[in-house]
Amino acid sequence: MSGLPSRPLQWRPLAPFLLATGAALSLVAVITRNPTPLFLALPLLLAPVAAGIVGPRRSPPVRIDLAIEGAAADVQVRGAVVPEPGLDARDLVVELERPASLVGESVPRFDYSSSQIRFRANWTAPEPTITEIPVPEVLWRDPMGIVEREAISSTSPVVVSRYPPELLRIGAVRLERTTPLPGETRSRRVGESGEFHGIRPARPEDPPRQINWRATARTGRPLANEYDLDKTGDLLILLDARPTPLGPALDERLFSVARAAAVGLSDSFLRVKSRVGVGVFGEFLDVVPLSTGRTQRIRIETALKQAHLSPVSAPAERCAVSARRHFPPGLTTVVFSSLSDDSSEDLSPYLRRRGFPAVVLSPSPLPLIAAASRLTGEDEELARRIARLVRRDRIARAWQEAPTIDWDDFWSLGKFVEFVRRPRIRRA
Amino acid sequence: MSGVSVRIRSIRPVSLALLLVSATYLGLLSGFPDGYGPVLAAAAVIFATGLRVGTRRKVAVYAPVPVLAALAVEVVPAPVGLGTELVAGLAGLAFLLWLADDPSRPVGGSLRSLPTVGVPALAVGIAWSSTLFLPAGAVPLGVAGALLALTLAVVALLVASPTMFDREEA
């Protein structure tokens, strides 16, 4: 941490106030030839200087531990700020910013001691989200609040992914293979079945049949077998990031929901050693090529975290052509699209023509529109029915080209999981 | 426990009492018209404390203003005298300790601020003892004026460039 640049001392608004009052009192003392105001002025003039001298002379290094707990909509942020020895933690001020996609208490709860500050914040994700919890800003501030200096730490932000829990189980689905014969291509990962790969120290979760008892007896410590896994299949996740007539605010929320679900989907399939690729189609197609493993998970998470809506729309054919250039045909493709206008419906036919069997998962804008509606009573009910009819018509038209799932309860993907688990319906 | 009682419990009594006593006594000595000095001082301190423990943090940052205004109003008409000067200095120091006991920050602020408050306390002590022991006259007044001007210049210089407080690592 010593390599990080030191931040300068900052005067807080109280400092000029004290100095100005002290200077004014000194002037009055000279004009009236009365030393009494000078005695009041002295502490006011010297306190800012003393605070600067007594405090740390460079940015104090601090260690920030940040952890995310909770499940589904519940996001609990726990952390601790530990300054270097010699600095009282009670002189530190911690400011934790709540990301815009989360709701809840704006000020975390702090627990101070002389050696560390513990903090906790309970937030809620109203919709599935992937967002970054920034590192708390830590300032050293003198007890009087006259001067402050930013502390330095090397902690990185933490990413929160919240998506429907059904996605955790979806990885068990057998995907369409894009390799000639199953088992021909070995996964980069190792696991519990397949060709023998090697021996490693046993872990508590290893089943008894995976323990290599002979090797364990020879070495006197528990050892387990490891096997090369066969690749199970490939998956392409495609997000439609083009603008729609719904407007930027609604588009952004729907896109945020789609990004979170895409992270969940890729996580689940990567866990079972499948290869997963991601494409985000705005004006052009940005891709994360097919791969597997933990690095691919980080790659996808980073790409989706940074993905944003395109201000310009582009023809759907461009997406299909680009996809064909980056991915082999025959990939099981999950398309996230709100299907809010005619152009977004074009995506799956073009993909199908280029050889990608697509399933469309469409986050519905209706719950978001209903929540923001100003209508009441019968008007509201009528508007809701009309919107539902329009939506149903769009889904029906989309079904003609590809299986389409209307996703209106953002915390549940039961319908989607059920669909991809039934191969008969999929083939139909 | 209700929010109001939590906020009332966050008041630190020692520094508040020091400020209240010194400001009220300064008001008594100041010769403020009709004897309203102590009332003004006490009202300002209580009002400022109320602002600090109030619910709105944006308002709380202005709490030092009424206290400092009351002290300034009292100290200007105060007569020349060793006792008055000492009380004025002590009121200034008590004000700094009261500042350090911010209810929105961890307890013990006044204790942790003692090294900082020690510097102005030393200056007040030297100034008061010099008025006690040095003879009055034009030369000491000139020396004091020059020292004051020098102090103001140094303070202005430091305020203009806070990086002067920085220290590079060895």
XYZ file of C-alpha atoms in Angstrom:
598
model
C 0.000 0.000 0.000
C 3.027 2.266 0.427
C 3.190 2.584 -3.367
C -0.180 4.300 -3.559
C -0.036 8.092 -3.909
C -0.665 10.160 -0.794
C -3.663 12.485 -0.839
C -3.292 16.120 0.290
C -4.731 17.566 3.463
C -8.112 19.175 2.910
C -9.584 22.063 4.870
C -13.176 21.545 5.850
C -15.637 24.506 5.825
C -15.156 24.978 9.578
C -11.487 25.971 9.097
C -12.037 29.201 7.125
C -14.935 30.062 9.454
C -12.709 29.799 12.537
C -9.846 31.648 10.871
C -12.093 34.465 9.620
C -13.670 34.897 13.051
C -10.238 34.843 14.689
C -8.890 37.432 12.242
C -11.930 39.684 12.734
C -11.563 39.496 16.533
C -7.848 40.334 16.246
C -8.691 43.361 14.131
C -11.290 44.505 16.664
C -8.725 44.087 19.444
C -6.236 46.312 17.621
C -8.834 48.936 16.712
C -10.378 49.139 20.187
C -6.976 48.699 21.902
C -8.597 45.978 24.018
C -6.650 42.695 24.295
C -9.654 40.626 25.482
C -10.936 39.721 21.971
C -7.397 38.627 21.177
C -7.601 35.895 23.839
C -10.703 34.477 22.197
C -9.087 34.845 18.755
C -5.935 32.878 19.659
C -7.568 29.411 19.957
C -9.595 30.034 16.800
C -6.519 31.007 14.783
C -4.270 28.254 16.048
C -6.709 25.303 16.095
C -6.659 24.701 12.286
C -2.867 24.826 12.189
C -2.580 22.540 15.204
C -5.077 20.078 13.676
C -2.978 19.911 10.517
C 0.242 19.381 12.446
C -1.070 16.823 14.943
C -2.803 14.649 12.308
C -1.113 12.095 10.037
C 1.394 13.754 7.718
C 0.552 11.507 4.780
C -2.490 9.535 3.695
C -3.006 6.841 6.336
C -3.070 3.336 4.812
C -6.099 1.300 5.831
C -7.196 -2.258 5.187
C -10.798 -2.534 4.024
C -12.544 -5.900 4.207
C -15.722 -5.964 2.171
C -18.074 -8.934 1.949
C -21.501 -9.502 0.451
C -24.007 -11.825 2.074
C -27.640 -12.697 1.565
C -29.519 -14.367 -1.252
C -32.039 -13.431 -3.930
C -33.257 -9.873 -3.345
C -31.438 -9.524 -0.033
C -28.037 -7.813 -0.268
C -26.158 -7.512 3.008
C -22.892 -5.650 2.912
C -20.503 -6.359 5.775
C -17.119 -4.862 6.213
C -14.367 -3.597 8.434
C -11.880 -0.771 8.147
C -8.624 -1.402 9.968
C -6.090 1.441 10.102
C -2.375 0.941 10.604
C -1.210 0.755 14.242
C -0.893 4.133 15.885
C -3.958 5.631 14.245
C -7.213 5.670 16.182
C -9.997 4.165 14.071
C -12.482 6.508 15.741
C -10.876 9.403 13.877
C -11.816 7.791 10.567
C -14.971 8.595 8.662
C -16.337 5.876 6.386
C -18.697 6.693 3.539
C -20.313 3.789 1.718
C -22.237 4.639 -1.420
C -25.319 2.611 -2.273
C -25.533 1.613 -5.951
C -28.515 3.044 -7.813
C -29.961 -0.394 -8.571
C -30.354 -1.241 -4.870
C -32.757 0.229 -2.339
C -32.695 0.426 1.447
C -31.037 2.386 4.219
C -28.766 5.061 2.796
C -26.505 5.226 5.861
C -24.912 1.949 7.016
C -24.645 1.014 10.680
C -21.193 1.533 12.152
C -19.566 -0.078 15.146
C -16.499 1.834 16.279
C -13.568 0.700 18.359
C -10.103 2.164 18.656
C -8.598 -0.461 16.358
C -11.272 -0.898 13.671
C -14.627 0.194 12.339
C -17.167 -2.463 11.477
C -20.066 -1.566 9.231
C -23.107 -3.281 7.811
C -25.785 -2.226 5.388
C -28.949 -4.110 4.482
C -30.066 -3.350 0.976
C -32.615 -4.894 -1.342
C -32.485 -5.544 -5.061
C -35.998 -4.836 -6.396
C -35.109 -6.703 -9.605
C -32.366 -9.139 -10.600
C -29.194 -7.139 -10.956
C -25.482 -7.263 -11.461
C -23.899 -4.268 -9.857
C -20.672 -3.166 -8.281
C -20.425 -2.196 -4.621
C -17.768 0.511 -4.566
C -14.986 0.460 -2.007
C -16.031 2.713 0.908
C -14.357 6.090 0.975
C -12.318 6.400 4.154
C -11.206 9.780 5.461
C -9.105 10.680 8.437
C -10.815 13.665 10.081
C -9.591 15.430 13.176
C -12.023 15.187 16.110
C -13.004 18.854 15.762
C -13.832 18.394 12.091
C -11.450 21.090 10.848
C -9.182 19.121 8.500
C -9.387 15.787 6.738
C -7.226 13.589 4.592
C -8.281 10.705 2.385
C -6.980 7.313 3.467
C -5.554 4.903 0.922
C -6.349 1.252 0.465
C -5.766 -1.331 -2.223
C -9.174 -2.997 -1.907
C -11.154 -3.668 -5.091
C -14.891 -3.177 -5.537
C -17.142 -6.191 -5.028
C -19.642 -7.358 -7.623
C -23.143 -8.355 -6.552
C -25.052 -10.712 -8.820
C -28.646 -11.390 -7.929
C -30.709 -13.549 -10.239
C -33.648 -15.973 -9.952
C -32.665 -19.022 -7.881
C -33.989 -21.456 -10.515
C -30.956 -20.635 -12.643
C -28.744 -22.443 -10.131
C -30.238 -25.753 -11.274
C -30.447 -25.086 -14.985
C -26.886 -26.280 -15.606
C -28.077 -29.901 -15.424
C -29.804 -29.487 -18.804
C -28.021 -31.360 -21.606
C -27.119 -28.847 -24.271
C -26.845 -29.494 -27.992
C -23.297 -30.529 -28.857
C -21.308 -28.648 -31.428
C -18.458 -31.175 -31.392
C -18.636 -34.301 -33.654
C -18.709 -36.951 -30.938
C -19.392 -36.661 -27.259
C -16.289 -37.333 -25.205
C -13.899 -36.504 -28.030
C -13.122 -33.087 -26.733
C -11.937 -32.945 -23.192
C -12.853 -30.108 -20.927
C -10.086 -27.996 -19.493
C -11.543 -28.738 -16.102
C -11.225 -31.840 -13.994
C -13.954 -33.456 -11.958
C -15.402 -36.653 -10.610
C -15.899 -38.724 -13.751
C -14.247 -39.399 -17.124
C -10.673 -40.383 -17.916
C -8.210 -40.594 -15.016
C -6.265 -37.343 -14.708
C -4.237 -37.544 -11.505
C -4.185 -37.639 -7.729
C -4.709 -34.688 -5.421
C -5.181 -34.183 -1.663
C -8.707 -35.184 -0.662
C -11.255 -32.568 0.299
C -14.000 -33.040 2.899
C -16.705 -32.979 0.210
C -15.116 -35.801 -1.824
C -17.300 -38.964 -1.916
C -15.682 -42.205 -0.606
C -15.507 -43.773 -4.097
C -13.326 -40.891 -5.308
C -10.763 -41.466 -2.543
C -7.726 -43.369 -3.762
C -7.421 -45.732 -0.775
C -4.184 -47.376 -1.900
C -2.425 -44.028 -2.402
C -3.868 -42.840 0.910
C -2.455 -45.909 2.699
C 0.944 -45.423 1.059
C 1.335 -41.765 1.911
C -0.533 -41.689 5.190
C -2.712 -38.737 4.147
C -6.074 -38.756 2.337
C -5.717 -38.541 -1.449
C -8.424 -38.501 -4.105
C -8.557 -39.312 -7.821
C -9.267 -36.635 -10.356
C -10.687 -37.180 -13.818
C -10.767 -35.272 -17.092
C -14.294 -34.203 -17.765
C -15.985 -34.509 -21.115
C -17.464 -31.372 -22.485
C -21.231 -31.475 -22.154
C -22.270 -28.866 -24.684
C -22.058 -25.249 -25.667
C -24.265 -22.267 -24.966
C -24.487 -18.831 -26.544
C -26.159 -16.060 -24.569
C -27.203 -13.115 -26.677
C -28.461 -9.819 -25.258
C -30.404 -7.364 -27.353
C -29.064 -3.940 -26.289
C -30.834 -1.872 -28.941
C -33.083 1.016 -27.915
C -36.850 0.472 -27.992
C -39.872 2.807 -27.944
C -40.207 2.132 -24.189
C -37.630 4.859 -23.533
C -34.122 4.837 -22.046
C -35.184 4.454 -18.396
C -37.330 1.350 -18.920
C -34.888 -0.054 -21.470
C -32.083 0.322 -18.953
C -34.009 -1.521 -16.226
C -35.003 -4.358 -18.540
C -31.445 -4.613 -19.821
C -30.163 -4.709 -16.237
C -32.545 -7.607 -15.486
C -31.366 -9.411 -18.639
C -27.703 -8.907 -17.721
C -28.275 -10.387 -14.269
C -30.087 -13.411 -15.686
C -27.312 -13.859 -18.261
C -24.737 -13.942 -15.466
C -26.797 -16.552 -13.612
C -27.239 -18.644 -16.731
C -23.546 -18.572 -17.639
C -22.537 -19.310 -14.021
C -24.750 -22.341 -13.922
C -23.505 -23.839 -17.198
C -19.872 -23.011 -16.511
C -20.163 -24.888 -13.238
C -20.912 -28.094 -15.162
C -17.944 -27.466 -17.504
C -19.969 -26.375 -20.521
C -18.509 -23.839 -22.885
C -20.374 -20.555 -22.767
C -20.110 -17.537 -25.056
C -21.802 -14.179 -24.746
C -22.814 -11.572 -27.301
C -24.222 -8.112 -26.623
C -25.858 -6.622 -29.687
C -26.265 -2.861 -29.728
C -25.060 -1.129 -32.826
C -22.554 -3.957 -33.315
C -22.073 -7.346 -31.701
C -19.603 -7.411 -28.796
C -18.663 -10.971 -27.955
C -16.974 -13.079 -25.334
C -15.864 -16.173 -27.336
C -16.805 -19.675 -26.250
C -14.750 -21.012 -23.415
C -15.119 -22.574 -20.009
C -13.604 -22.363 -16.554
C -13.320 -19.786 -13.837
C -11.506 -17.292 -16.042
C -14.360 -17.410 -18.531
C -16.781 -16.729 -15.692
C -14.829 -13.608 -14.756
C -14.611 -12.602 -18.432
C -18.359 -12.907 -18.878
C -19.148 -11.178 -15.611
C -16.861 -8.270 -16.502
C -18.286 -7.988 -20.022
C -21.859 -8.009 -18.761
C -21.069 -5.574 -15.965
C -19.678 -3.132 -18.511
C -22.341 -3.755 -21.154
C -24.640 -0.836 -21.811
C -27.559 0.008 -24.040
C -26.713 1.289 -27.460
C -28.093 4.714 -28.358
C -28.420 3.610 -31.985
C -30.409 0.702 -33.344
C -28.981 -1.681 -35.908
C -30.520 -4.261 -38.266
C -30.958 -7.726 -36.780
C -29.201 -9.323 -39.715
C -25.949 -7.690 -38.636
C -26.174 -9.545 -35.341
C -26.729 -12.894 -37.070
C -23.849 -12.355 -39.506
C -21.486 -11.346 -36.692
C -22.613 -14.282 -34.548
C -21.850 -16.668 -37.390
C -18.374 -15.164 -37.666
C -17.591 -15.662 -33.958
C -19.475 -18.848 -33.055
C -19.993 -22.240 -34.695
C -23.516 -22.951 -35.973
C -25.718 -25.294 -33.994
C -25.062 -23.645 -30.656
C -27.939 -23.586 -28.234
C -28.693 -19.872 -28.151
C -30.617 -17.990 -25.484
C -31.679 -14.543 -26.671
C -32.634 -11.884 -24.121
C -34.915 -9.361 -25.732
C -37.805 -7.305 -24.377
C -39.693 -7.753 -27.697
C -41.020 -4.241 -27.323
C -41.025 -3.387 -31.017
C -41.012 -5.061 -34.411
C -37.254 -4.814 -34.913
C -36.525 -6.774 -31.722
C -38.748 -9.588 -33.016
C -36.489 -9.937 -36.073
C -33.516 -11.206 -34.126
C -34.494 -14.868 -33.715
C -35.485 -15.516 -37.399
C -32.154 -14.169 -38.621
C -30.258 -16.212 -36.043
C -32.204 -19.329 -36.983
C -31.396 -18.819 -40.667
C -27.694 -18.594 -39.784
C -27.857 -21.894 -37.926
C -28.425 -20.897 -34.310
C -31.398 -22.646 -32.661
C -32.614 -19.818 -30.455
C -34.789 -19.693 -27.367
C -36.041 -16.196 -26.569
C -36.318 -15.178 -22.950
C -38.193 -11.903 -22.919
C -38.221 -9.762 -19.743
C -41.647 -8.160 -19.781
C -41.913 -4.389 -19.411
C -45.469 -4.688 -18.054
C -44.596 -4.969 -14.315
C -42.358 -1.908 -14.575
C -44.952 0.076 -16.524
C -47.684 -0.901 -14.046
C -45.557 0.173 -11.075
C -44.971 3.604 -12.624
C -48.551 4.101 -13.826
C -50.471 7.129 -12.585
C -53.846 5.745 -13.591
C -56.292 4.530 -10.963
C -59.360 2.344 -10.750
C -61.052 1.260 -13.969
C -58.682 3.234 -16.193
C -55.718 1.402 -14.736
C -57.400 -1.974 -15.161
C -58.324 -1.169 -18.764
C -54.785 0.001 -19.592
C -53.374 -3.134 -18.006
C -55.659 -5.397 -20.052
C -54.790 -3.648 -23.310
C -51.064 -3.826 -22.533
C -51.413 -7.534 -21.721
C -53.192 -8.172 -25.025
C -50.520 -6.338 -27.010
C -47.821 -8.236 -25.165
C -49.509 -11.585 -25.740
C -49.785 -10.796 -29.442
C -46.053 -10.008 -29.622
C -45.125 -13.216 -27.799
C -47.388 -15.235 -30.112
C -45.739 -13.710 -33.186
C -42.285 -14.360 -31.753
C -43.237 -18.006 -31.069
C -43.702 -18.534 -34.806
C -39.943 -18.091 -35.224
C -38.532 -19.458 -31.973
C -39.692 -20.721 -28.580
C -40.382 -17.592 -26.548
C -40.827 -17.306 -22.805
C -42.598 -14.281 -21.395
C -40.684 -13.381 -18.227
C -42.965 -11.222 -16.107
C -42.006 -12.287 -12.585
C -38.381 -11.228 -12.456
C -37.524 -13.321 -9.406
C -38.732 -16.555 -10.959
C -37.556 -18.338 -14.088
C -39.483 -21.531 -13.426
C -41.190 -21.447 -16.829
C -37.900 -21.088 -18.653
C -36.132 -23.814 -16.675
C -39.065 -26.168 -17.194
C -39.012 -25.476 -20.906
C -35.301 -26.129 -21.457
C -35.487 -29.304 -19.355
C -38.095 -30.916 -21.629
C -36.346 -32.018 -24.803
C -39.565 -33.217 -26.472
C -41.090 -29.765 -26.371
C -37.778 -28.229 -27.372
C -37.629 -30.352 -30.498
C -41.258 -29.581 -31.289
C -35.236 3.285 22.383
C -36.759 6.179 20.445
C -34.746 8.351 18.096
C -35.147 11.436 20.294
C -33.808 9.733 23.417
C -30.871 8.320 21.440
C -30.000 11.778 20.217
C -30.329 13.283 23.692
C -28.075 10.547 25.057
C -25.486 11.455 22.448
C -24.889 14.822 24.157
C -21.496 14.812 25.867
C -22.062 16.623 29.190
C -18.499 17.535 30.208
C -17.542 19.669 27.223
C -21.051 21.130 27.096
C -20.835 22.140 30.753
C -17.362 23.656 30.234
C -18.613 25.735 27.322
C -21.814 26.735 29.085
C -19.997 27.830 32.260
C -17.191 29.696 30.500
C -19.494 31.419 27.995
C -21.992 32.392 30.701
C -19.242 33.701 32.945
C -17.776 35.662 30.033
C -21.252 37.101 29.474
C -21.363 38.086 33.143
C -17.972 39.807 32.968
C -18.523 41.388 29.570
C -20.697 44.232 30.763
C -23.265 43.410 28.144
C -26.219 45.878 28.327
C -28.889 45.153 30.964
C -27.109 42.025 32.115
C -28.290 39.977 29.144
C -24.803 38.578 28.529
C -25.221 35.294 30.467
C -28.712 34.782 29.032
C -27.452 35.297 25.495
C -24.519 32.935 26.024
C -26.634 30.206 27.609
C -29.318 30.532 24.920
C -26.730 30.306 22.132
C -25.078 27.221 23.608
C -28.384 25.433 24.202
C -29.637 26.359 20.736
C -26.407 25.082 19.148
C -26.630 21.829 21.105
C -30.206 21.437 19.909
C -29.071 21.931 16.323
C -26.386 19.285 16.743
C -28.661 16.603 18.127
C -31.423 17.448 15.654
C -32.415 15.039 12.957
C -31.084 17.016 10.021
C -27.345 16.675 9.477
C -27.316 19.537 6.984
C -28.467 21.919 9.722
C -26.151 20.443 12.349
C -23.038 21.660 10.556
C -24.114 25.250 11.320
C -24.251 24.607 15.087
C -20.906 26.370 15.829
C -22.185 29.638 14.318
C -24.516 30.814 17.145
C -21.969 29.915 19.846
C -19.131 31.725 18.157
C -21.365 34.703 17.365
C -22.449 34.944 21.008
C -18.864 34.707 22.252
C -17.732 37.381 19.792
C -20.593 39.715 20.737
C -19.738 39.315 24.435
C -15.987 39.650 24.156
C -15.966 42.901 22.143
C -17.460 45.170 24.844
C -15.641 43.280 27.620
C -13.509 45.505 29.835
C -9.738 45.109 30.025
C -8.810 42.880 32.915
C -6.752 39.794 33.673
C -9.781 37.779 34.728
C -11.804 38.717 31.664
C -8.927 37.870 29.332
C -8.412 34.495 30.995
C -12.110 33.651 30.775
C -12.177 34.712 27.093
C -9.249 32.370 26.360
C -10.837 29.532 28.318
C -14.143 30.065 26.491
C -12.283 29.718 23.183
C -10.649 26.471 24.347
C -13.959 25.143 25.725
C -15.512 25.918 22.351
C -12.865 23.751 20.637
C -13.502 20.869 23.056
C -17.248 21.197 22.459
C -16.587 21.035 18.707
C -14.649 17.805 19.199
C -17.564 16.184 21.029
C -19.701 15.909 17.897
C -22.660 13.595 18.666
C -22.535 12.168 15.136
C -19.016 10.821 15.712
C -17.673 8.216 18.138
C -17.497 9.152 21.804
C -14.288 10.485 23.306
C -13.694 13.179 20.709
C -12.689 15.773 23.297
C -10.111 13.406 24.797
C -8.680 12.586 21.375
C -8.533 16.287 20.515
C -6.420 17.181 23.551
C -3.123 17.203 21.571
C -4.693 19.609 19.095
C -6.309 21.817 21.731
C -3.031 21.761 23.675
C -1.331 24.031 21.119
C -3.799 26.944 21.399
C -4.001 26.327 25.161
C -0.252 26.821 25.378
C -0.528 30.004 23.327
C -3.321 31.341 25.542
C -1.261 30.478 28.625
C 1.821 32.300 27.318
C -0.234 35.315 26.241
C -2.022 35.544 29.579
C 1.142 35.145 31.631
C 2.880 37.775 29.520
C 0.082 40.248 30.219
C 0.453 39.368 33.887
C 4.212 39.770 34.140
C 5.316 42.131 31.371
C 5.055 45.898 32.035
C 2.581 47.853 29.952
C 4.015 50.216 27.382
C 4.401 51.026 23.712
C 7.355 48.669 23.061
C 5.700 45.443 24.332
C 2.527 46.431 22.451
C 4.554 46.845 19.255
C 6.269 43.488 19.772
C 2.899 41.834 20.423
C 1.413 43.469 17.312
C 4.318 42.307 15.167
C 4.054 38.759 16.541
C 0.324 38.770 15.826
C 0.866 39.982 12.263
C 3.517 37.292 11.774
C 1.181 34.614 13.134
C -1.605 35.723 10.805
C 0.784 35.663 7.848
C 1.953 32.130 8.726
C -1.627 30.943 9.162
C -2.609 32.474 5.809
C 0.368 30.773 4.148
C -0.494 27.380 5.626
C -4.147 27.687 4.733
C -3.268 28.600 1.165
C -1.131 25.495 0.696
C -2.233 22.544 2.846
C 0.437 20.340 1.246
C 2.957 22.021 3.570
C 1.655 19.641 6.209
C 2.544 16.616 4.102
C 5.579 14.549 4.936
C 7.279 12.283 2.493
C 8.095 8.771 3.607
C 11.700 8.065 4.413
